[in-house]
Short mmCIF file of N, CA and C in Angstrom, two decimals:
data_model
loop_
_atom_site.label_atom_id
_atom_site.label_comp_id
_atom_site.label_asym_id
_atom_site.label_seq_id
_atom_site.Cartn_x
_atom_site.Cartn_y
_atom_site.Cartn_z
N MET A 1053 17.61 54.57 60.68
CA MET A 1053 19.01 54.48 60.39
C MET A 1053 19.72 54.97 61.69
N THR A 1054 20.66 54.15 62.06
CA THR A 1054 21.40 54.51 63.29
C THR A 1054 22.42 55.66 63.06
N LEU A 1055 22.88 56.22 64.13
CA LEU A 1055 23.86 57.33 64.01
C LEU A 1055 25.13 56.89 63.41
N ARG A 1056 25.56 55.62 63.73
CA ARG A 1056 26.76 55.15 63.14
C ARG A 1056 26.73 55.03 61.62
N ILE A 1057 25.58 54.54 61.23
CA ILE A 1057 25.41 54.49 59.71
C ILE A 1057 25.42 55.78 59.00
N LYS A 1058 24.70 56.82 59.72
CA LYS A 1058 24.63 58.18 59.10
C LYS A 1058 26.06 58.76 59.06
N LEU A 1059 26.78 58.63 60.23
CA LEU A 1059 28.13 59.15 60.30
C LEU A 1059 29.12 58.54 59.24
N SER A 1060 29.00 57.20 59.09
CA SER A 1060 29.87 56.65 58.06
C SER A 1060 29.52 57.06 56.66
N GLY A 1061 28.31 57.35 56.40
CA GLY A 1061 27.93 57.97 55.11
C GLY A 1061 28.40 59.36 54.92
N ILE A 1062 28.27 60.14 55.97
CA ILE A 1062 28.73 61.55 55.90
C ILE A 1062 30.24 61.63 55.71
N PHE A 1063 31.03 60.88 56.65
CA PHE A 1063 32.44 60.93 56.48
C PHE A 1063 32.92 60.35 55.27
N GLY A 1064 32.27 59.30 54.73
CA GLY A 1064 32.58 58.67 53.44
C GLY A 1064 32.45 59.72 52.37
N ALA A 1065 31.34 60.49 52.34
CA ALA A 1065 31.21 61.43 51.30
C ALA A 1065 32.20 62.55 51.34
N VAL A 1066 32.53 62.99 52.59
CA VAL A 1066 33.56 64.06 52.79
C VAL A 1066 34.88 63.60 52.31
N LEU A 1067 35.24 62.34 52.65
CA LEU A 1067 36.54 61.76 52.21
C LEU A 1067 36.56 61.68 50.67
N PHE A 1068 35.40 61.24 50.09
CA PHE A 1068 35.34 61.17 48.57
C PHE A 1068 35.62 62.52 47.97
N LEU A 1069 35.02 63.61 48.53
CA LEU A 1069 35.24 65.00 48.03
C LEU A 1069 36.67 65.41 48.16
N LEU A 1070 37.27 65.03 49.34
CA LEU A 1070 38.68 65.37 49.52
C LEU A 1070 39.52 64.66 48.60
N THR A 1071 39.23 63.37 48.28
CA THR A 1071 40.05 62.59 47.35
C THR A 1071 39.98 63.25 45.99
N ILE A 1072 38.83 63.70 45.61
CA ILE A 1072 38.77 64.37 44.30
C ILE A 1072 39.50 65.63 44.28
N GLY A 1073 39.47 66.43 45.44
CA GLY A 1073 40.13 67.60 45.53
C GLY A 1073 41.69 67.49 45.44
N PHE A 1074 42.15 66.39 46.20
CA PHE A 1074 43.61 66.08 46.17
C PHE A 1074 44.08 65.56 44.79
N GLY A 1075 43.12 64.87 44.15
CA GLY A 1075 43.43 64.31 42.82
C GLY A 1075 43.62 65.41 41.81
N ILE A 1076 42.77 66.42 41.89
CA ILE A 1076 42.80 67.59 40.98
C ILE A 1076 44.10 68.36 41.23
N TRP A 1077 44.51 68.51 42.48
CA TRP A 1077 45.64 69.23 42.98
C TRP A 1077 46.91 68.52 42.45
N ILE A 1078 46.88 67.14 42.48
CA ILE A 1078 48.03 66.35 41.96
C ILE A 1078 48.12 66.46 40.50
N ALA A 1079 47.00 66.52 39.76
CA ALA A 1079 46.95 66.64 38.29
C ALA A 1079 47.52 67.98 37.88
N LEU A 1080 47.17 69.01 38.63
CA LEU A 1080 47.66 70.34 38.32
C LEU A 1080 49.10 70.55 38.61
N GLN A 1081 49.73 69.75 39.59
CA GLN A 1081 51.07 69.90 39.75
C GLN A 1081 51.96 69.12 38.73
N GLY A 1082 51.34 68.11 38.10
CA GLY A 1082 52.08 67.39 37.15
C GLY A 1082 53.07 66.39 37.78
N LYS A 1083 53.82 65.70 36.85
CA LYS A 1083 54.67 64.66 37.25
C LYS A 1083 56.04 65.34 37.52
N PRO A 1084 56.94 64.80 38.39
CA PRO A 1084 56.66 63.65 39.24
C PRO A 1084 55.72 64.12 40.36
N TYR A 1085 54.84 63.18 40.81
CA TYR A 1085 53.93 63.49 41.83
C TYR A 1085 54.55 63.67 43.11
N GLY A 1086 54.06 64.70 43.90
CA GLY A 1086 54.57 64.85 45.27
C GLY A 1086 54.27 63.82 46.22
N MET A 1087 55.23 63.23 46.82
CA MET A 1087 54.98 62.03 47.66
C MET A 1087 53.98 62.22 48.75
N VAL A 1088 54.04 63.37 49.46
CA VAL A 1088 53.06 63.60 50.51
C VAL A 1088 51.63 63.80 50.02
N LEU A 1089 51.49 64.57 49.02
CA LEU A 1089 50.22 64.81 48.43
C LEU A 1089 49.60 63.53 47.87
N PHE A 1090 50.46 62.71 47.14
CA PHE A 1090 50.01 61.53 46.56
C PHE A 1090 49.56 60.56 47.63
N THR A 1091 50.32 60.49 48.71
CA THR A 1091 50.05 59.58 49.81
C THR A 1091 48.67 59.98 50.54
N VAL A 1092 48.51 61.28 50.73
CA VAL A 1092 47.28 61.78 51.33
C VAL A 1092 46.06 61.37 50.41
N HIS A 1093 46.27 61.56 49.04
CA HIS A 1093 45.25 61.20 48.09
C HIS A 1093 44.87 59.71 48.19
N LYS A 1094 45.87 58.90 48.26
CA LYS A 1094 45.60 57.42 48.30
C LYS A 1094 44.89 57.05 49.66
N LEU A 1095 45.40 57.69 50.79
CA LEU A 1095 44.73 57.32 52.06
C LEU A 1095 43.31 57.83 52.15
N THR A 1096 43.02 58.97 51.62
CA THR A 1096 41.64 59.53 51.68
C THR A 1096 40.78 58.57 50.75
N ALA A 1097 41.31 58.12 49.66
CA ALA A 1097 40.59 57.27 48.74
C ALA A 1097 40.24 55.92 49.47
N ILE A 1098 41.25 55.34 50.09
CA ILE A 1098 40.97 54.12 50.88
C ILE A 1098 39.97 54.32 51.94
N GLY A 1099 40.06 55.41 52.69
CA GLY A 1099 39.14 55.79 53.77
C GLY A 1099 37.71 55.82 53.21
N ALA A 1100 37.53 56.60 52.10
CA ALA A 1100 36.30 56.81 51.54
C ALA A 1100 35.66 55.49 51.11
N THR A 1101 36.48 54.63 50.45
CA THR A 1101 35.99 53.35 50.02
C THR A 1101 35.56 52.57 51.16
N VAL A 1102 36.36 52.43 52.20
CA VAL A 1102 35.92 51.59 53.45
C VAL A 1102 34.61 52.14 54.06
N LEU A 1103 34.60 53.50 54.24
CA LEU A 1103 33.34 54.01 54.83
C LEU A 1103 32.11 53.88 54.01
N ALA A 1104 32.36 54.04 52.69
CA ALA A 1104 31.16 53.86 51.76
C ALA A 1104 30.70 52.35 51.77
N ALA A 1105 31.67 51.48 51.81
CA ALA A 1105 31.32 50.06 51.83
C ALA A 1105 30.57 49.73 53.15
N LEU A 1106 31.02 50.18 54.27
CA LEU A 1106 30.36 50.01 55.56
C LEU A 1106 28.98 50.56 55.47
N PHE A 1107 28.84 51.71 54.99
CA PHE A 1107 27.54 52.46 54.87
C PHE A 1107 26.57 51.56 54.04
N CYS A 1108 27.05 51.17 52.88
CA CYS A 1108 26.09 50.33 51.91
C CYS A 1108 25.81 49.04 52.61
N PHE A 1109 26.81 48.31 53.19
CA PHE A 1109 26.51 47.00 53.68
C PHE A 1109 25.53 47.09 54.90
N SER A 1110 25.72 48.13 55.70
CA SER A 1110 24.78 48.28 56.83
C SER A 1110 23.36 48.60 56.35
N ILE A 1111 23.24 49.32 55.32
CA ILE A 1111 21.84 49.48 54.83
C ILE A 1111 21.35 48.33 54.14
N LEU A 1112 22.18 47.57 53.37
CA LEU A 1112 21.72 46.38 52.65
C LEU A 1112 21.29 45.30 53.65
N LYS A 1113 21.83 45.24 54.88
CA LYS A 1113 21.35 44.37 55.86
C LYS A 1113 19.89 44.58 56.22
N ASN A 1114 19.49 45.80 56.19
CA ASN A 1114 18.18 46.23 56.58
C ASN A 1114 17.14 46.43 55.48
N ALA A 1115 17.56 46.22 54.31
CA ALA A 1115 16.68 46.55 53.19
C ALA A 1115 16.87 45.40 52.08
N SER A 1116 15.80 45.19 51.42
CA SER A 1116 15.88 44.16 50.34
C SER A 1116 16.10 45.09 48.98
N ALA A 1117 17.29 44.88 48.46
CA ALA A 1117 17.70 45.68 47.29
C ALA A 1117 17.08 45.05 46.08
N GLY A 1118 16.55 45.99 45.16
CA GLY A 1118 16.01 45.55 43.84
C GLY A 1118 17.16 45.47 42.74
N GLY A 1119 16.72 45.30 41.63
CA GLY A 1119 17.67 45.11 40.49
C GLY A 1119 18.44 46.42 40.22
N LYS A 1120 17.75 47.58 40.37
CA LYS A 1120 18.46 48.87 40.11
C LYS A 1120 19.63 49.11 41.10
N VAL A 1121 19.31 48.82 42.35
CA VAL A 1121 20.43 49.02 43.36
C VAL A 1121 21.52 48.04 43.12
N THR A 1122 21.27 46.80 42.81
CA THR A 1122 22.28 45.79 42.56
C THR A 1122 23.15 46.24 41.36
N ALA A 1123 22.51 46.68 40.33
CA ALA A 1123 23.28 47.13 39.14
C ALA A 1123 24.17 48.35 39.47
N LEU A 1124 23.65 49.29 40.26
CA LEU A 1124 24.39 50.49 40.61
C LEU A 1124 25.58 50.09 41.51
N VAL A 1125 25.40 49.14 42.39
CA VAL A 1125 26.45 48.69 43.26
C VAL A 1125 27.62 47.98 42.48
N ILE A 1126 27.20 47.17 41.54
CA ILE A 1126 28.10 46.51 40.56
C ILE A 1126 28.94 47.54 39.75
N VAL A 1127 28.27 48.56 39.29
CA VAL A 1127 29.06 49.56 38.51
C VAL A 1127 29.96 50.40 39.48
N ALA A 1128 29.52 50.68 40.69
CA ALA A 1128 30.39 51.31 41.63
C ALA A 1128 31.61 50.43 41.95
N VAL A 1129 31.39 49.19 42.20
CA VAL A 1129 32.57 48.28 42.49
C VAL A 1129 33.57 48.31 41.31
N ILE A 1130 33.05 48.16 40.12
CA ILE A 1130 33.96 48.13 38.90
C ILE A 1130 34.63 49.49 38.82
N SER A 1131 33.96 50.60 39.15
CA SER A 1131 34.57 51.90 39.04
C SER A 1131 35.67 52.01 40.14
N VAL A 1132 35.51 51.42 41.33
CA VAL A 1132 36.53 51.52 42.34
C VAL A 1132 37.74 50.72 41.89
N ILE A 1133 37.50 49.54 41.27
CA ILE A 1133 38.65 48.72 40.82
C ILE A 1133 39.45 49.44 39.73
N ALA A 1134 38.71 50.12 38.81
CA ALA A 1134 39.36 50.89 37.67
C ALA A 1134 40.12 52.00 38.31
N LEU A 1135 39.60 52.66 39.30
CA LEU A 1135 40.29 53.87 39.98
C LEU A 1135 41.60 53.33 40.65
N LEU A 1136 41.54 52.26 41.33
CA LEU A 1136 42.69 51.71 41.93
C LEU A 1136 43.72 51.28 40.99
N ALA A 1137 43.31 50.61 39.89
CA ALA A 1137 44.27 50.14 38.91
C ALA A 1137 44.86 51.31 38.14
N THR A 1138 44.11 52.24 37.68
CA THR A 1138 44.65 53.39 36.89
C THR A 1138 45.49 54.26 37.83
N GLY A 1139 45.11 54.48 39.10
CA GLY A 1139 45.88 55.31 39.98
C GLY A 1139 47.23 54.66 40.19
N ALA A 1140 47.28 53.40 40.38
CA ALA A 1140 48.59 52.68 40.55
C ALA A 1140 49.45 52.82 39.27
N LEU A 1141 48.83 52.61 38.11
CA LEU A 1141 49.56 52.71 36.89
C LEU A 1141 50.04 54.13 36.51
N MET A 1142 49.19 55.08 37.00
CA MET A 1142 49.66 56.52 36.74
C MET A 1142 50.80 56.89 37.60
N SER A 1143 50.99 56.21 38.75
CA SER A 1143 52.07 56.60 39.63
C SER A 1143 53.44 56.10 39.05
N ILE A 1144 53.40 55.15 38.18
CA ILE A 1144 54.55 54.61 37.50
C ILE A 1144 54.83 55.68 36.32
N ASN A 1145 56.03 56.08 36.16
CA ASN A 1145 56.33 57.08 35.12
C ASN A 1145 56.31 56.39 33.78
N ASN A 1146 55.16 56.38 33.15
CA ASN A 1146 54.99 55.68 31.82
C ASN A 1146 54.22 56.63 30.90
N ASP A 1147 54.94 57.63 30.30
CA ASP A 1147 54.37 58.67 29.63
C ASP A 1147 53.45 58.31 28.44
N PRO A 1148 53.75 57.28 27.58
CA PRO A 1148 52.92 57.05 26.47
C PRO A 1148 51.49 56.70 26.74
N VAL A 1149 51.28 56.11 27.84
CA VAL A 1149 49.76 55.77 28.22
C VAL A 1149 49.23 56.59 29.31
N ALA A 1150 49.98 57.58 29.83
CA ALA A 1150 49.51 58.33 30.97
C ALA A 1150 48.25 59.18 30.63
N SER A 1151 48.20 59.72 29.45
CA SER A 1151 46.98 60.51 29.06
C SER A 1151 45.73 59.66 29.00
N TYR A 1152 45.91 58.44 28.59
CA TYR A 1152 44.81 57.51 28.46
C TYR A 1152 44.29 57.05 29.86
N LEU A 1153 45.32 56.81 30.73
CA LEU A 1153 45.05 56.37 32.12
C LEU A 1153 44.30 57.52 32.83
N ARG A 1154 44.72 58.73 32.59
CA ARG A 1154 44.14 59.95 33.24
C ARG A 1154 42.66 60.01 32.84
N ILE A 1155 42.39 59.79 31.53
CA ILE A 1155 41.00 59.88 31.12
C ILE A 1155 40.09 58.79 31.80
N ILE A 1156 40.69 57.58 31.76
CA ILE A 1156 39.91 56.45 32.46
C ILE A 1156 39.74 56.73 33.87
N HIS A 1157 40.80 57.30 34.53
CA HIS A 1157 40.71 57.62 35.98
C HIS A 1157 39.57 58.68 36.22
N SER A 1158 39.48 59.64 35.36
CA SER A 1158 38.46 60.69 35.53
C SER A 1158 37.10 60.20 35.21
N VAL A 1159 36.96 59.34 34.21
CA VAL A 1159 35.62 58.85 33.90
C VAL A 1159 35.22 57.84 34.98
N SER A 1160 36.09 57.03 35.58
CA SER A 1160 35.77 56.21 36.62
C SER A 1160 35.31 56.91 37.85
N SER A 1161 35.95 58.10 38.11
CA SER A 1161 35.51 58.93 39.30
C SER A 1161 34.15 59.42 39.13
N ILE A 1162 33.83 59.86 37.91
CA ILE A 1162 32.41 60.36 37.63
C ILE A 1162 31.42 59.20 37.79
N SER A 1163 31.85 58.04 37.10
CA SER A 1163 30.91 56.80 37.21
C SER A 1163 30.71 56.45 38.69
N LEU A 1164 31.75 56.40 39.47
CA LEU A 1164 31.63 56.05 40.92
C LEU A 1164 30.64 57.01 41.66
N ALA A 1165 30.85 58.33 41.32
CA ALA A 1165 29.97 59.31 42.01
C ALA A 1165 28.47 59.09 41.64
N ILE A 1166 28.23 58.85 40.43
CA ILE A 1166 26.89 58.72 39.94
C ILE A 1166 26.23 57.34 40.42
N SER A 1167 26.99 56.29 40.26
CA SER A 1167 26.45 54.95 40.59
C SER A 1167 26.36 54.79 42.16
N GLY A 1168 27.50 55.21 42.84
CA GLY A 1168 27.48 55.10 44.27
C GLY A 1168 26.39 56.02 44.92
N GLY A 1169 26.22 57.20 44.42
CA GLY A 1169 25.23 58.14 44.89
C GLY A 1169 23.90 57.64 44.61
N GLY A 1170 23.73 57.14 43.39
CA GLY A 1170 22.33 56.53 43.03
C GLY A 1170 22.05 55.33 43.97
N ALA A 1171 22.98 54.44 44.12
CA ALA A 1171 22.74 53.29 45.03
C ALA A 1171 22.39 53.72 46.49
N ILE A 1172 23.18 54.69 47.06
CA ILE A 1172 22.80 55.23 48.29
C ILE A 1172 21.46 55.91 48.38
N PHE A 1173 21.12 56.62 47.32
CA PHE A 1173 19.80 57.28 47.33
C PHE A 1173 18.65 56.27 47.32
N PHE A 1174 18.76 55.26 46.52
CA PHE A 1174 17.69 54.25 46.40
C PHE A 1174 17.63 53.45 47.70
N LEU A 1175 18.81 53.08 48.34
CA LEU A 1175 18.80 52.30 49.55
C LEU A 1175 18.20 53.16 50.67
N ARG A 1176 18.53 54.41 50.70
CA ARG A 1176 18.01 55.27 51.78
C ARG A 1176 16.46 55.42 51.56
N ASN A 1177 16.00 55.52 50.41
CA ASN A 1177 14.49 55.64 50.18
C ASN A 1177 13.87 54.29 50.61
N ILE A 1178 14.51 53.10 50.34
CA ILE A 1178 13.88 51.87 50.71
C ILE A 1178 13.83 51.82 52.22
N LEU A 1179 14.85 52.35 52.91
CA LEU A 1179 14.83 52.27 54.40
C LEU A 1179 13.80 53.26 54.96
N MET A 1180 13.70 54.43 54.36
CA MET A 1180 12.72 55.43 54.91
C MET A 1180 11.29 54.95 54.74
N ASN A 1181 11.00 54.22 53.62
CA ASN A 1181 9.63 53.75 53.45
C ASN A 1181 9.32 52.43 54.13
N LYS A 1182 10.31 51.87 54.81
CA LYS A 1182 10.13 50.57 55.51
C LYS A 1182 9.35 50.82 56.75
#
């Protein structure tokens, strides 16, 4: 594994943790969301997504992924889409559905952490055994 691939994985993981931290901070502050904090949350989420995608695609070029990895990547992509959609909808002041969106957003975060982490774990093992 090259240094570039390792660094994109490390920085992606750090940005993911920062995104979760900022998300919790935003949730604790309540609505209306602070513009600066909300913007930082969105930017760290986009950065984490881009770096994680670069990391996974770099590894996928060098390894033949099995069914487990493919399934985990699909779940991770669906989780990212759900996170982006629910995050955008939660920023709109729509109180009747906000609690449901928050639950979906939280579950999608956990799903992304598990599926993305699992995919990276299996891909890393494939590369190490190559």
